[in-house]
Amino acid sequence: MDLEELKKTVAREALSFVEDDMVIGLGTGSTTSYFLKFLGERIREEELEIYGVPTSYQSRLLALEYGIPIRALDEVDAIDIAVDGADEVDPQLNLIKGRGAALTMEKIIEYRAGTFIVLVDESKLVNRLGEKMPVPVEVIPAAWRAIAEEIEVFNARAELRMAAKKDGPVITDNGNFILDVKFERIDDPLDMEIELKTIPGVVENGIFADIADIVLVGTPQGVRKLER
Ligand SMILES: O=C[C@H](O)[C@H](O)[C@H](O)COP(=O)(O)O
């Protein structure tokens, strides 16, 4: 089974958590895109009363395309579930997220969800966070260089993320820059998440420690469900 098929399989499985009258946090990325498509179809077919709270311009545009009614975070009383992808998942279900630069709104919404469900294929499972992927850190533009230097005390190298279809750096949905931080090793994800957050000028970082409730893992043999 190819990667896209694995993503579709986990995205379909996530529909089993969806019930009528729910408010759902809508994640960002290629795996979640399939979930949004299937969610839109289900809302239409079963005439469900569901609202989505987008975590990015990408999920907002896809929700509009697939007919998912949307609400802003300050228009809802609570978020029942949130569904999103991840870049790495460790055995304790700590995550690295933010390859798509949407980490800040993702964390704001997923932290507040009753149940946060993560969709990955098995290539995203690691023994230790940071094994394959850098940790994206969203920073206030004026502070990028100072923060990049300060991050070196953690035995890490920070690189300013450059845009692919624009000259210069990636600008996030919030108007900030992204530093991709490659650590030598991350021993304690929660501790590192907090350390990064306390640097002045850091808006948010892509370590999501102790937030995921359920991880659905797509494998050629089917979907594995991991729970915290
Ligand atoms: O900013 C982007 C997000 O954190 C994505 O959810 C994450 O990068 C996973 O994306 P994908 O499902 O495309 O691998």
XYZ file of N, CA and C and ligand atoms in Angstrom:
698
model
N 0.851 -1.207 0.000
C 0.000 0.000 0.000
C 0.882 1.252 0.000
N 0.610 2.212 -0.893
C 1.491 3.387 -0.901
C 1.070 4.372 0.201
N 1.940 5.372 0.381
C 1.778 6.324 1.479
C 0.417 7.027 1.454
N -0.017 7.432 0.259
C -1.297 8.156 0.148
C -2.453 7.257 0.581
N -2.365 5.966 0.236
C -3.425 5.026 0.639
C -3.460 4.867 2.159
N -2.251 4.826 2.786
C -2.194 4.712 4.255
C -2.837 5.943 4.897
N -2.541 7.118 4.334
C -3.119 8.365 4.875
C -4.645 8.334 4.760
N -5.141 7.862 3.617
C -6.604 7.804 3.424
C -7.226 6.818 4.408
N -6.548 5.700 4.646
C -7.105 4.683 5.541
C -7.236 5.215 6.963
N -6.195 5.888 7.478
C -6.315 6.433 8.852
C -7.346 7.559 8.891
N -7.398 8.345 7.827
C -8.350 9.467 7.791
C -9.781 8.937 7.852
N -10.033 7.832 7.147
C -11.379 7.224 7.164
C -11.690 6.681 8.557
N -10.686 6.057 9.164
C -10.868 5.473 10.508
C -11.251 6.562 11.526
N -10.678 7.743 11.353
C -10.948 8.843 12.301
C -12.422 9.235 12.295
N -13.123 8.936 11.203
C -14.554 9.267 11.138
C -15.361 8.541 12.207
N -14.819 7.414 12.718
C -15.575 6.652 13.728
C -15.686 7.434 15.051
N -14.895 8.492 15.213
C -14.968 9.311 16.438
C -15.956 10.475 16.280
N -16.470 10.648 15.070
C -17.328 11.808 14.783
C -18.784 11.503 15.107
N -19.412 12.401 15.867
C -20.842 12.249 16.174
C -21.566 13.547 15.855
N -22.882 13.426 15.711
C -23.707 14.601 15.418
C -23.551 15.645 16.537
N -23.669 16.918 16.197
C -23.619 18.032 17.157
C -22.234 18.311 17.725
N -21.206 17.760 17.097
C -19.852 17.991 17.631
C -19.236 19.275 17.078
N -18.335 19.845 17.869
C -17.431 20.893 17.373
C -16.068 20.210 17.222
N -15.487 20.301 16.021
C -14.277 19.528 15.719
C -13.129 20.460 15.324
N -12.002 20.328 15.989
C -10.790 21.056 15.601
C -10.246 20.448 14.320
N -10.058 21.287 13.307
C -9.636 20.801 11.990
C -8.144 21.045 11.807
N -7.355 19.981 11.831
C -5.898 20.096 11.710
C -5.456 20.493 10.318
N -4.141 20.502 10.141
C -3.512 20.975 8.900
C -2.603 19.873 8.351
N -2.413 19.862 7.032
C -1.449 18.921 6.454
C -2.112 17.952 5.488
N -1.285 17.097 4.881
C -1.782 16.223 3.818
C -2.679 15.108 4.360
N -2.376 14.572 5.545
C -3.199 13.481 6.086
C -4.562 14.030 6.504
N -4.542 15.164 7.198
C -5.804 15.764 7.644
C -6.667 16.191 6.462
N -6.035 16.541 5.346
C -6.816 16.954 4.165
C -7.795 15.858 3.763
N -7.329 14.594 3.833
C -8.241 13.485 3.500
C -9.376 13.410 4.515
N -9.030 13.614 5.799
C -10.078 13.571 6.829
C -11.144 14.643 6.550
N -10.698 15.830 6.170
C -11.649 16.916 5.914
C -12.572 16.564 4.739
N -11.996 15.934 3.739
C -12.800 15.529 2.576
C -13.871 14.525 3.015
N -13.457 13.490 3.769
C -14.412 12.462 4.201
C -15.438 13.049 5.179
N -14.994 13.978 6.012
C -15.909 14.608 6.967
C -16.987 15.402 6.229
N -16.568 16.129 5.216
C -17.514 16.911 4.400
C -18.559 15.995 3.773
N -18.101 14.849 3.253
C -19.038 13.898 2.616
C -20.036 13.378 3.649
N -19.506 13.044 4.831
C -20.382 12.473 5.884
C -21.411 13.508 6.351
N -20.989 14.765 6.515
C -21.917 15.831 6.943
C -23.064 15.960 5.932
N -22.678 15.906 4.654
C -23.690 16.053 3.591
C -24.645 14.849 3.564
N -24.045 13.652 3.580
C -24.882 12.447 3.452
C -25.816 12.257 4.646
N -25.310 12.535 5.856
C -26.116 12.250 7.059
C -26.765 13.512 7.641
N -26.590 14.636 6.938
C -27.144 15.926 7.377
C -26.800 16.217 8.838
N -25.524 16.106 9.170
C -25.066 16.299 10.542
C -24.935 17.785 10.862
N -25.132 18.112 12.138
C -24.942 19.493 12.642
C -23.568 19.572 13.274
N -22.557 19.775 12.445
C -21.179 19.788 12.951
C -20.525 21.106 12.566
N -19.710 21.640 13.480
C -18.918 22.824 13.147
C -17.448 22.482 13.265
N -16.646 23.011 12.346
C -15.201 22.811 12.399
C -14.528 24.098 12.828
N -13.475 23.958 13.632
C -12.660 25.120 14.010
C -11.305 24.941 13.328
N -11.022 25.719 12.276
C -9.785 25.516 11.508
C -8.534 25.919 12.294
N -7.431 25.195 12.032
C -6.158 25.522 12.682
C -5.242 26.317 11.750
N -5.706 26.615 10.531
C -4.831 27.301 9.557
C -5.671 27.813 8.395
N -5.044 28.613 7.540
C -5.738 29.005 6.309
C -5.990 27.774 5.444
N -5.037 26.817 5.478
C -5.235 25.616 4.656
C -6.514 24.890 5.074
N -6.687 24.658 6.394
C -7.879 23.893 6.802
C -9.148 24.722 6.631
N -9.027 26.039 6.735
C -10.187 26.900 6.493
C -10.639 26.778 5.029
N -9.670 26.858 4.097
C -10.005 26.773 2.673
C -10.583 25.403 2.322
N -9.986 24.345 2.904
C -10.490 22.997 2.611
C -11.890 22.802 3.195
N -12.130 23.352 4.394
C -13.462 23.228 5.004
C -14.496 23.918 4.111
N -14.147 25.084 3.581
C -15.073 25.786 2.684
C -15.317 24.947 1.432
N -14.230 24.359 0.890
C -14.353 23.551 -0.335
C -15.223 22.307 -0.105
N -15.052 21.669 1.071
C -15.764 20.410 1.317
C -17.097 20.599 2.041
N -17.500 21.844 2.242
C -18.821 22.099 2.835
C -18.897 21.817 4.326
N -17.799 22.025 5.039
C -17.831 21.873 6.506
C -18.084 23.261 7.099
N -19.215 23.465 7.818
C -19.462 24.782 8.412
C -18.358 25.110 9.425
N -17.859 26.333 9.419
C -16.746 26.653 10.321
C -17.110 27.742 11.327
N -16.420 27.683 12.459
C -16.537 28.687 13.508
C -15.134 29.052 13.957
N -14.959 30.297 14.407
C -13.669 30.683 14.998
C -13.643 30.178 16.436
N -12.430 30.091 16.998
C -12.290 29.563 18.358
C -13.128 30.353 19.372
N -13.198 31.681 19.181
C -13.940 32.482 20.166
C -15.454 32.462 19.949
N -15.908 31.667 18.994
C -17.357 31.540 18.777
C -17.910 30.221 19.326
N -17.032 29.362 19.853
C -17.520 28.072 20.363
C -17.260 27.976 21.869
N -18.134 27.200 22.551
C -17.962 27.039 24.000
C -16.904 25.997 24.321
N -16.819 24.971 23.467
C -15.860 23.882 23.718
C -15.577 23.165 22.410
N -14.465 22.430 22.391
C -14.120 21.624 21.212
C -14.199 20.160 21.647
N -15.053 19.390 20.987
C -15.241 17.994 21.412
C -14.038 17.140 21.039
N -13.690 17.151 19.752
C -12.493 16.413 19.330
C -11.685 17.309 18.382
N -10.391 17.016 18.283
C -9.562 17.643 17.248
C -8.848 16.509 16.530
N -8.675 16.666 15.226
C -8.040 15.620 14.411
C -6.927 16.273 13.606
N -5.715 15.706 13.716
C -4.581 16.327 13.014
C -3.481 15.305 12.746
N -2.576 15.632 11.853
C -1.416 14.786 11.575
C -0.263 15.152 12.503
N 0.889 14.512 12.290
C 2.092 14.823 13.072
C 3.312 14.435 12.239
N 4.456 14.981 12.611
C 5.699 14.667 11.893
C 6.472 13.550 12.570
N 6.376 13.462 13.891
C 6.975 12.357 14.652
C 6.079 12.049 15.852
N 6.066 10.766 16.236
C 5.325 10.322 17.434
C 6.253 9.395 18.212
N 6.468 9.677 19.518
C 7.335 8.785 20.313
C 6.472 7.769 21.079
N 7.069 6.809 21.768
C 6.278 5.758 22.425
C 5.319 6.299 23.499
N 5.598 7.486 24.059
C 4.683 8.076 25.058
C 3.618 8.952 24.382
N 3.597 8.954 23.067
C 2.673 9.757 22.244
C 2.950 11.258 22.332
N 4.191 11.618 22.642
C 4.615 13.011 22.449
C 4.843 13.209 20.950
N 4.638 14.438 20.486
C 4.671 14.689 19.043
C 5.647 15.798 18.679
N 6.120 15.743 17.418
C 6.649 16.948 16.766
C 5.664 17.287 15.661
N 5.274 18.562 15.603
C 4.384 19.041 14.558
C 4.912 20.370 14.010
N 4.376 20.755 12.838
C 4.714 22.082 12.331
C 5.469 22.129 11.022
N 5.555 20.947 10.340
C 6.200 20.971 9.028
C 5.467 21.955 8.100
N 4.158 22.102 8.312
C 3.367 23.026 7.510
C 3.261 24.415 8.123
N 4.043 24.658 9.179
C 4.131 25.979 9.837
C 2.844 26.411 10.536
N 1.961 25.436 10.819
C 0.668 25.792 11.433
C 0.640 25.468 12.925
N 1.808 25.240 13.530
C 1.870 24.684 14.889
C 1.176 25.526 15.957
N 1.193 26.846 15.812
C 0.669 27.676 16.903
C -0.839 27.513 17.070
N -1.589 27.691 15.980
C -3.046 27.528 16.101
C -3.403 26.069 16.364
N -2.587 25.158 15.808
C -2.852 23.732 16.078
C -2.773 23.473 17.581
N -1.697 23.974 18.218
C -1.546 23.683 19.648
C -2.639 24.373 20.465
N -2.979 25.595 20.085
C -4.032 26.330 20.809
C -5.340 25.524 20.798
N -5.690 24.986 19.647
C -6.973 24.289 19.504
C -6.899 22.861 20.060
N -5.801 22.167 19.773
C -5.720 20.745 20.177
C -5.552 20.579 21.689
N -4.905 21.542 22.314
C -4.760 21.545 23.771
C -6.136 21.604 24.438
N -7.077 22.278 23.785
C -8.406 22.508 24.372
C -9.451 21.482 23.959
N -9.061 20.541 23.111
C -10.034 19.552 22.634
C -10.290 18.488 23.697
N -11.533 18.028 23.788
C -11.863 16.943 24.709
C -11.011 15.721 24.412
N -10.916 15.365 23.152
C -10.064 14.254 22.708
C -9.275 14.705 21.485
N -7.963 14.560 21.566
C -7.113 14.935 20.430
C -6.644 13.647 19.749
N -7.058 13.501 18.495
C -6.773 12.286 17.727
C -5.732 12.622 16.648
N -4.655 11.847 16.627
C -3.540 12.103 15.695
C -3.521 11.020 14.618
N -3.332 11.453 13.376
C -3.334 10.516 12.247
C -1.940 10.476 11.616
N -1.323 9.303 11.612
C 0.008 9.173 11.001
C 0.118 7.846 10.261
N 1.124 7.764 9.383
C 1.488 6.448 8.859
C 2.676 5.959 9.688
N 3.006 4.689 9.581
C 3.980 4.114 10.522
C 5.390 4.701 10.389
N 5.692 5.377 9.277
C 7.027 5.984 9.121
C 7.244 7.132 10.115
N 6.165 7.620 10.739
C 6.287 8.752 11.678
C 6.603 8.297 13.106
N 6.573 6.984 13.357
C 6.851 6.493 14.717
C 8.364 6.481 14.950
N 8.800 7.060 16.077
C 10.236 7.113 16.415
C 10.425 6.674 17.869
N 11.636 6.292 18.214
C 11.921 5.940 19.613
C 12.091 7.184 20.448
N 12.658 8.225 19.829
C 12.930 9.458 20.569
C 12.616 10.642 19.650
N 11.909 11.648 20.162
C 11.584 12.820 19.335
C 12.855 13.482 18.825
N 12.812 13.965 17.612
C 13.952 14.664 17.034
C 14.877 13.734 16.264
N 14.549 12.437 16.265
C 15.374 11.446 15.570
C 15.526 11.788 14.088
N 14.407 12.145 13.462
C 14.439 12.405 12.017
C 14.156 13.868 11.698
N 13.257 14.478 12.477
C 12.758 15.798 12.097
C 13.271 16.895 13.018
N 13.474 18.103 12.475
C 13.756 19.244 13.350
C 12.472 19.687 14.066
N 12.640 20.445 15.129
C 11.480 21.013 15.836
C 11.236 22.421 15.287
N 10.084 22.660 14.657
C 9.792 24.010 14.175
C 9.468 24.936 15.359
N 10.017 26.137 15.297
C 9.766 27.117 16.359
C 9.295 28.405 15.676
N 8.088 28.859 16.030
C 7.566 30.104 15.430
C 8.077 31.275 16.259
N 8.690 32.252 15.579
C 9.311 33.365 16.311
C 8.874 34.717 15.731
N 8.898 35.715 16.578
C 8.677 37.100 16.126
C 9.841 37.454 15.191
N 9.545 37.954 13.968
C 10.614 38.151 12.980
C 11.831 38.926 13.495
N 11.612 40.005 14.243
C 12.747 40.828 14.678
C 13.710 40.060 15.576
N 13.226 38.979 16.181
C 14.052 38.257 17.164
C 14.695 36.999 16.594
N 14.534 36.725 15.296
C 14.912 35.390 14.783
C 16.376 35.056 15.016
N 17.250 36.052 14.768
C 18.680 35.727 14.843
C 19.135 35.533 16.285
N 18.635 36.387 17.171
C 18.984 36.254 18.591
C 18.508 34.904 19.120
N 17.285 34.520 18.742
C 16.744 33.237 19.228
C 17.547 32.070 18.655
N 17.889 32.160 17.369
C 18.675 31.080 16.749
C 19.980 30.872 17.511
N 20.616 31.953 17.947
C 21.875 31.837 18.692
C 21.628 31.280 20.100
N 20.548 31.768 20.735
C 20.249 31.316 22.105
C 19.929 29.816 22.167
N 19.353 29.319 21.085
C 18.941 27.904 21.058
C 20.155 26.966 21.071
N 21.325 27.482 20.663
C 22.529 26.633 20.628
C 22.914 26.077 21.999
N 22.481 26.729 23.098
C 22.811 26.195 24.428
C 22.172 24.824 24.659
N 21.179 24.489 23.853
C 20.529 23.175 23.995
C 21.184 22.130 23.088
N 22.398 22.395 22.621
C 23.053 21.459 21.708
C 22.234 21.274 20.433
N 21.831 22.374 19.859
C 20.959 22.307 18.699
C 21.379 23.358 17.683
N 20.977 23.140 16.453
C 21.235 24.121 15.394
C 19.904 24.605 14.821
N 19.766 25.937 14.748
C 18.506 26.502 14.267
C 18.711 27.114 12.889
N 17.790 26.779 11.985
C 17.880 27.305 10.618
C 16.589 28.039 10.268
N 16.721 29.212 9.689
C 15.538 29.973 9.276
C 14.911 29.269 8.071
N 13.607 28.972 8.178
C 12.949 28.261 7.070
C 12.665 29.222 5.916
N 13.134 28.825 4.726
C 12.956 29.687 3.560
C 11.739 29.227 2.748
N 11.091 30.168 2.069
C 9.884 29.860 1.305
C 10.237 29.200 -0.022
N 9.295 28.418 -0.561
C 9.532 27.738 -1.831
C 9.023 28.578 -3.014
N 7.901 29.240 -2.836
C 7.341 29.999 -3.966
C 7.279 31.490 -3.659
N 8.240 31.947 -2.879
C 8.353 33.362 -2.525
C 9.815 33.577 -2.204
N 10.358 34.732 -2.499
C 11.736 35.016 -2.085
C 11.740 35.259 -0.585
N 12.790 34.814 0.077
C 12.917 35.083 1.508
C 12.249 34.026 2.369
N 12.098 34.336 3.685
C 11.618 33.324 4.626
C 10.131 33.011 4.512
N 9.765 31.831 5.027
C 8.351 31.470 5.193
C 7.736 32.435 6.198
N 6.560 32.938 5.871
C 5.797 33.774 6.808
C 4.589 32.944 7.247
N 4.419 32.758 8.553
C 3.315 31.912 9.030
C 1.966 32.623 8.883
N 0.895 31.879 9.164
C -0.459 32.466 9.132
C -0.571 33.633 10.109
N 0.320 33.663 11.113
C 0.291 34.740 12.123
C 1.293 35.848 11.818
N 1.961 35.778 10.664
C 2.902 36.828 10.269
C 4.289 36.693 10.881
N 4.654 35.493 11.306
C 5.961 35.286 11.943
C 6.896 34.426 11.101
N 8.138 34.232 11.597
C 9.116 33.355 10.949
C 9.112 31.988 11.628
N 9.712 31.012 10.942
C 9.895 29.670 11.520
C 11.388 29.343 11.563
N 11.861 28.913 12.731
C 13.203 28.335 12.847
C 13.034 26.823 12.927
N 13.787 26.088 12.115
C 13.787 24.624 12.230
C 14.991 24.232 13.062
N 14.716 23.623 14.211
C 15.774 23.370 15.193
C 16.105 21.884 15.244
N 17.336 21.576 14.845
C 17.784 20.172 14.849
C 18.556 19.923 16.137
N 17.998 19.085 16.999
C 18.630 18.768 18.281
C 19.548 17.573 18.145
N 20.602 17.589 18.941
C 21.443 16.394 19.039
C 20.611 15.250 19.630
N 19.898 15.544 20.709
C 18.933 14.595 21.272
C 17.961 15.344 22.193
N 16.731 14.843 22.248
C 15.736 15.426 23.163
C 15.423 14.347 24.200
N 15.942 14.524 25.412
C 15.739 13.501 26.444
C 14.365 13.615 27.089
N 13.930 14.860 27.316
C 12.670 15.072 28.019
C 11.828 16.071 27.206
N 10.900 15.559 26.378
C 10.128 16.437 25.485
C 9.380 17.555 26.212
N 8.744 17.234 27.352
C 7.971 18.274 28.055
C 8.892 19.377 28.553
N 10.026 18.969 29.102
C 10.997 19.932 29.602
C 11.506 20.835 28.462
N 11.813 20.236 27.321
C 12.319 21.035 26.187
C 11.230 21.947 25.625
N 9.994 21.453 25.605
C 8.886 22.297 25.134
C 8.788 23.553 26.000
N 8.896 23.372 27.301
C 8.779 24.509 28.227
C 10.002 25.430 28.094
N 11.197 24.840 27.988
C 12.425 25.647 27.825
C 12.303 26.569 26.611
N 11.865 25.998 25.485
C 11.753 26.802 24.256
C 10.724 27.914 24.420
N 9.636 27.591 25.110
C 8.559 28.578 25.271
C 8.978 29.787 26.090
N 9.961 29.594 26.960
C 10.313 30.702 27.855
C 11.309 31.678 27.216
N 11.776 31.391 25.999
C 12.688 32.341 25.343
C 11.860 33.523 24.813
N 12.160 34.740 25.230
C 11.382 35.888 24.733
C 11.467 35.994 23.204
N 10.318 36.146 22.573
C 10.276 36.215 21.111
C 9.802 34.919 20.483
N 9.831 33.829 21.266
C 9.265 32.568 20.768
C 7.755 32.629 20.948
N 7.040 32.407 19.855
C 5.574 32.414 19.921
C 5.085 31.028 20.350
N 5.633 29.995 19.722
C 5.244 28.613 20.054
C 6.267 27.671 19.454
N 6.291 26.435 19.931
C 7.199 25.455 19.321
C 6.451 24.173 19.016
N 7.053 23.359 18.155
C 6.370 22.186 17.597
C 6.469 20.929 18.438
N 6.964 21.029 19.696
C 6.881 19.858 20.584
C 5.503 19.882 21.238
N 4.742 18.821 21.039
C 3.411 18.676 21.640
C 3.511 17.521 22.640
N 3.972 17.843 23.865
C 4.138 16.789 24.873
C 2.843 16.632 25.666
N 2.470 15.392 25.943
C 1.294 15.099 26.790
C -0.010 15.713 26.278
N -0.189 15.834 25.000
C -1.443 16.428 24.494
C -2.279 15.384 23.739
N -1.601 14.512 22.985
C -2.338 13.540 22.161
C -3.030 12.507 23.052
N -4.281 12.200 22.762
C -5.005 11.160 23.497
C -4.963 9.835 22.740
N -5.143 9.934 21.430
C -5.215 8.722 20.596
C -4.369 8.962 19.345
N -3.570 7.967 18.963
C -2.831 8.052 17.694
C -3.280 6.873 16.828
N -3.777 7.182 15.640
C -4.136 6.139 14.681
C -2.978 6.007 13.703
N -2.426 4.803 13.621
C -1.236 4.582 12.792
C -1.617 3.717 11.588
N -1.394 4.257 10.407
C -1.683 3.500 9.187
C -0.525 2.568 8.868
N -0.833 1.278 8.733
C 0.183 0.292 8.347
C -0.401 -0.537 7.198
N 0.450 -1.229 6.442
C -0.095 -2.060 5.354
C -1.030 -3.147 5.881
N -0.898 -3.498 7.182
C -1.768 -4.538 7.756
C -3.074 -3.946 8.306
N -3.217 -2.632 8.295
C -4.429 -2.005 8.823
C -4.078 -0.875 9.770
N -5.093 -0.361 10.494
C -4.871 0.789 11.381
C -4.634 0.308 12.813
N -3.503 0.767 13.410
C -3.227 0.463 14.813
C -3.668 1.653 15.648
N -4.306 1.383 16.803
C -4.740 2.484 17.661
C -3.871 2.517 18.914
N -3.168 3.643 19.146
C -2.346 3.805 20.342
C -3.049 4.807 21.250
N -3.087 4.493 22.546
C -3.783 5.385 23.488
C -2.902 5.733 24.658
N -3.065 6.946 25.167
C -2.249 7.366 26.295
C -2.990 7.105 27.595
O 2.040 22.476 10.417
C 1.671 21.381 10.002
C 1.220 20.295 10.829
O 1.764 20.184 12.096
C 0.953 18.947 10.156
O -0.144 18.419 10.835
C 2.093 17.946 10.197
O 3.235 18.527 9.613
C 1.745 16.614 9.504
O 1.466 16.827 8.164
P 1.288 15.652 7.114
O 0.047 14.919 7.479
O 1.192 16.337 5.785
O 2.516 14.786 7.184
